[in-house]
Short mmCIF file of N, CA and C in Angstrom, two decimals:
data_model
loop_
_atom_site.label_atom_id
_atom_site.label_comp_id
_atom_site.label_asym_id
_atom_site.label_seq_id
_atom_site.Cartn_x
_atom_site.Cartn_y
_atom_site.Cartn_z
N MET A 1 79.34 146.93 97.68
CA MET A 1 79.46 146.89 96.23
C MET A 1 80.14 148.17 95.76
N SER A 2 81.14 148.04 94.92
CA SER A 2 81.85 149.22 94.43
C SER A 2 81.11 149.83 93.24
N ARG A 3 81.29 151.12 93.10
CA ARG A 3 80.66 151.82 91.97
C ARG A 3 81.49 151.63 90.72
N ARG A 4 80.81 151.39 89.62
CA ARG A 4 81.50 151.30 88.34
C ARG A 4 81.87 152.69 87.87
N ARG A 5 83.00 152.79 87.22
CA ARG A 5 83.41 154.06 86.65
C ARG A 5 82.63 154.30 85.36
N SER A 6 82.13 155.49 85.20
CA SER A 6 81.33 155.84 84.03
C SER A 6 82.20 155.96 82.79
N ILE A 7 81.68 155.49 81.69
CA ILE A 7 82.39 155.61 80.42
C ILE A 7 82.33 157.06 79.92
N MET A 8 81.20 157.71 80.16
CA MET A 8 81.02 159.10 79.75
C MET A 8 81.31 160.02 80.93
N SER A 9 81.98 161.12 80.66
CA SER A 9 82.24 162.09 81.73
C SER A 9 80.92 162.76 82.13
N GLU A 10 80.91 163.29 83.32
CA GLU A 10 79.73 163.98 83.82
C GLU A 10 79.40 165.17 82.91
N GLN A 11 80.42 165.88 82.48
CA GLN A 11 80.20 167.04 81.60
C GLN A 11 79.57 166.61 80.28
N PHE A 12 80.05 165.52 79.70
CA PHE A 12 79.50 165.04 78.43
C PHE A 12 78.05 164.60 78.61
N LYS A 13 77.76 163.91 79.70
CA LYS A 13 76.38 163.50 79.95
C LYS A 13 75.47 164.71 80.10
N GLU A 14 75.95 165.73 80.79
CA GLU A 14 75.15 166.94 80.95
C GLU A 14 74.90 167.62 79.61
N GLU A 15 75.93 167.67 78.75
CA GLU A 15 75.76 168.26 77.42
C GLU A 15 74.72 167.48 76.61
N LEU A 16 74.78 166.17 76.68
CA LEU A 16 73.79 165.35 75.96
C LEU A 16 72.39 165.59 76.50
N ALA A 17 72.25 165.63 77.82
CA ALA A 17 70.93 165.86 78.42
C ALA A 17 70.38 167.22 78.01
N LYS A 18 71.24 168.23 77.95
CA LYS A 18 70.79 169.55 77.50
C LYS A 18 70.33 169.49 76.05
N GLU A 19 71.13 168.85 75.20
CA GLU A 19 70.79 168.74 73.78
C GLU A 19 69.47 167.99 73.58
N LEU A 20 69.25 166.97 74.40
CA LEU A 20 68.05 166.14 74.25
C LEU A 20 66.85 166.66 75.03
N GLY A 21 67.05 167.71 75.83
CA GLY A 21 65.93 168.40 76.43
C GLY A 21 65.47 167.91 77.80
N PHE A 22 66.28 167.15 78.53
CA PHE A 22 65.85 166.73 79.85
C PHE A 22 66.87 167.05 80.95
N TYR A 23 67.72 168.02 80.69
CA TYR A 23 68.73 168.40 81.69
C TYR A 23 68.09 168.97 82.95
N ASP A 24 67.00 169.71 82.82
CA ASP A 24 66.32 170.27 84.00
C ASP A 24 65.90 169.17 84.96
N LYS A 25 65.41 168.05 84.43
CA LYS A 25 65.02 166.92 85.27
C LYS A 25 66.24 166.36 86.00
N VAL A 26 67.35 166.24 85.29
CA VAL A 26 68.58 165.73 85.90
C VAL A 26 69.05 166.67 86.99
N LYS A 27 69.02 167.95 86.69
CA LYS A 27 69.49 168.95 87.65
C LYS A 27 68.63 168.94 88.92
N GLN A 28 67.34 168.77 88.77
CA GLN A 28 66.43 168.79 89.92
C GLN A 28 66.43 167.48 90.70
N HIS A 29 66.49 166.35 89.98
CA HIS A 29 66.25 165.06 90.63
C HIS A 29 67.41 164.07 90.53
N GLY A 30 68.41 164.37 89.72
CA GLY A 30 69.54 163.46 89.57
C GLY A 30 69.36 162.47 88.42
N TRP A 31 70.44 161.77 88.14
CA TRP A 31 70.43 160.83 87.00
C TRP A 31 69.50 159.65 87.22
N GLY A 32 69.21 159.32 88.46
CA GLY A 32 68.34 158.18 88.75
C GLY A 32 66.91 158.38 88.32
N GLU A 33 66.54 159.60 87.97
CA GLU A 33 65.16 159.90 87.59
C GLU A 33 64.92 159.91 86.08
N ILE A 34 65.98 159.74 85.28
CA ILE A 34 65.71 159.73 83.84
C ILE A 34 65.10 158.38 83.46
N THR A 35 64.33 158.41 82.39
CA THR A 35 63.69 157.18 81.94
C THR A 35 64.67 156.34 81.13
N ALA A 36 64.32 155.09 80.94
CA ALA A 36 65.13 154.20 80.11
C ALA A 36 65.20 154.75 78.68
N ASN A 37 64.12 155.33 78.23
CA ASN A 37 64.07 155.92 76.90
C ASN A 37 65.06 157.08 76.78
N GLU A 38 65.10 157.93 77.81
CA GLU A 38 66.03 159.06 77.81
C GLU A 38 67.48 158.57 77.86
N ALA A 39 67.73 157.56 78.68
CA ALA A 39 69.09 157.00 78.75
C ALA A 39 69.48 156.40 77.40
N GLY A 40 68.57 155.72 76.77
CA GLY A 40 68.83 155.15 75.45
C GLY A 40 69.10 156.22 74.42
N SER A 41 68.37 157.32 74.51
CA SER A 41 68.60 158.44 73.58
C SER A 41 69.99 159.02 73.77
N MET A 42 70.44 159.07 75.02
CA MET A 42 71.79 159.57 75.29
C MET A 42 72.85 158.67 74.66
N VAL A 43 72.68 157.38 74.83
CA VAL A 43 73.64 156.42 74.28
C VAL A 43 73.63 156.50 72.75
N LYS A 44 72.44 156.55 72.18
CA LYS A 44 72.32 156.62 70.72
C LYS A 44 73.01 157.87 70.18
N ARG A 45 72.80 159.00 70.83
CA ARG A 45 73.42 160.26 70.38
C ARG A 45 74.93 160.21 70.55
N ALA A 46 75.40 159.62 71.65
CA ALA A 46 76.85 159.51 71.88
C ALA A 46 77.49 158.64 70.79
N VAL A 47 76.83 157.56 70.41
CA VAL A 47 77.34 156.69 69.34
C VAL A 47 77.36 157.45 68.02
N GLN A 48 76.30 158.19 67.72
CA GLN A 48 76.26 158.98 66.49
C GLN A 48 77.41 159.98 66.44
N MET A 49 77.67 160.64 67.57
CA MET A 49 78.75 161.62 67.63
C MET A 49 80.11 160.95 67.43
N ALA A 50 80.29 159.78 68.01
CA ALA A 50 81.55 159.05 67.85
C ALA A 50 81.75 158.62 66.40
N GLU A 51 80.68 158.15 65.76
CA GLU A 51 80.76 157.75 64.36
C GLU A 51 81.10 158.94 63.47
N GLU A 52 80.46 160.08 63.73
CA GLU A 52 80.76 161.29 62.96
C GLU A 52 82.21 161.70 63.14
N SER A 53 82.70 161.61 64.36
CA SER A 53 84.09 161.97 64.63
C SER A 53 85.05 161.05 63.88
N LEU A 54 84.75 159.77 63.85
CA LEU A 54 85.60 158.82 63.12
C LEU A 54 85.58 159.09 61.62
N ARG A 55 84.39 159.37 61.10
CA ARG A 55 84.28 159.67 59.66
C ARG A 55 85.09 160.92 59.31
N ASN A 56 84.98 161.95 60.16
CA ASN A 56 85.71 163.18 59.91
C ASN A 56 87.22 162.97 60.03
N ARG A 57 87.63 162.14 60.96
CA ARG A 57 89.04 161.83 61.15
C ARG A 57 89.60 161.09 59.94
N ASP A 58 88.79 160.18 59.40
CA ASP A 58 89.24 159.39 58.25
C ASP A 58 89.33 160.21 56.97
N LYS A 59 88.61 161.33 56.89
CA LYS A 59 88.64 162.18 55.71
C LYS A 59 89.95 162.96 55.60
N THR A 60 90.64 163.15 56.71
CA THR A 60 91.85 163.95 56.69
C THR A 60 93.08 163.12 56.44
#
């Protein structure tokens, strides 16, 4: 089975994990150890950031 390419870069995921407070867990145990709730929080925050970026882009 081939691996799917991630939509988010590794750096962006790490930044989100740091912001949301579980980067230490990722660093120690890898991405496979985050909870579904933590993964959902990452997606939610990424969507919020994208929406903010679009709003700011439309203002100019």
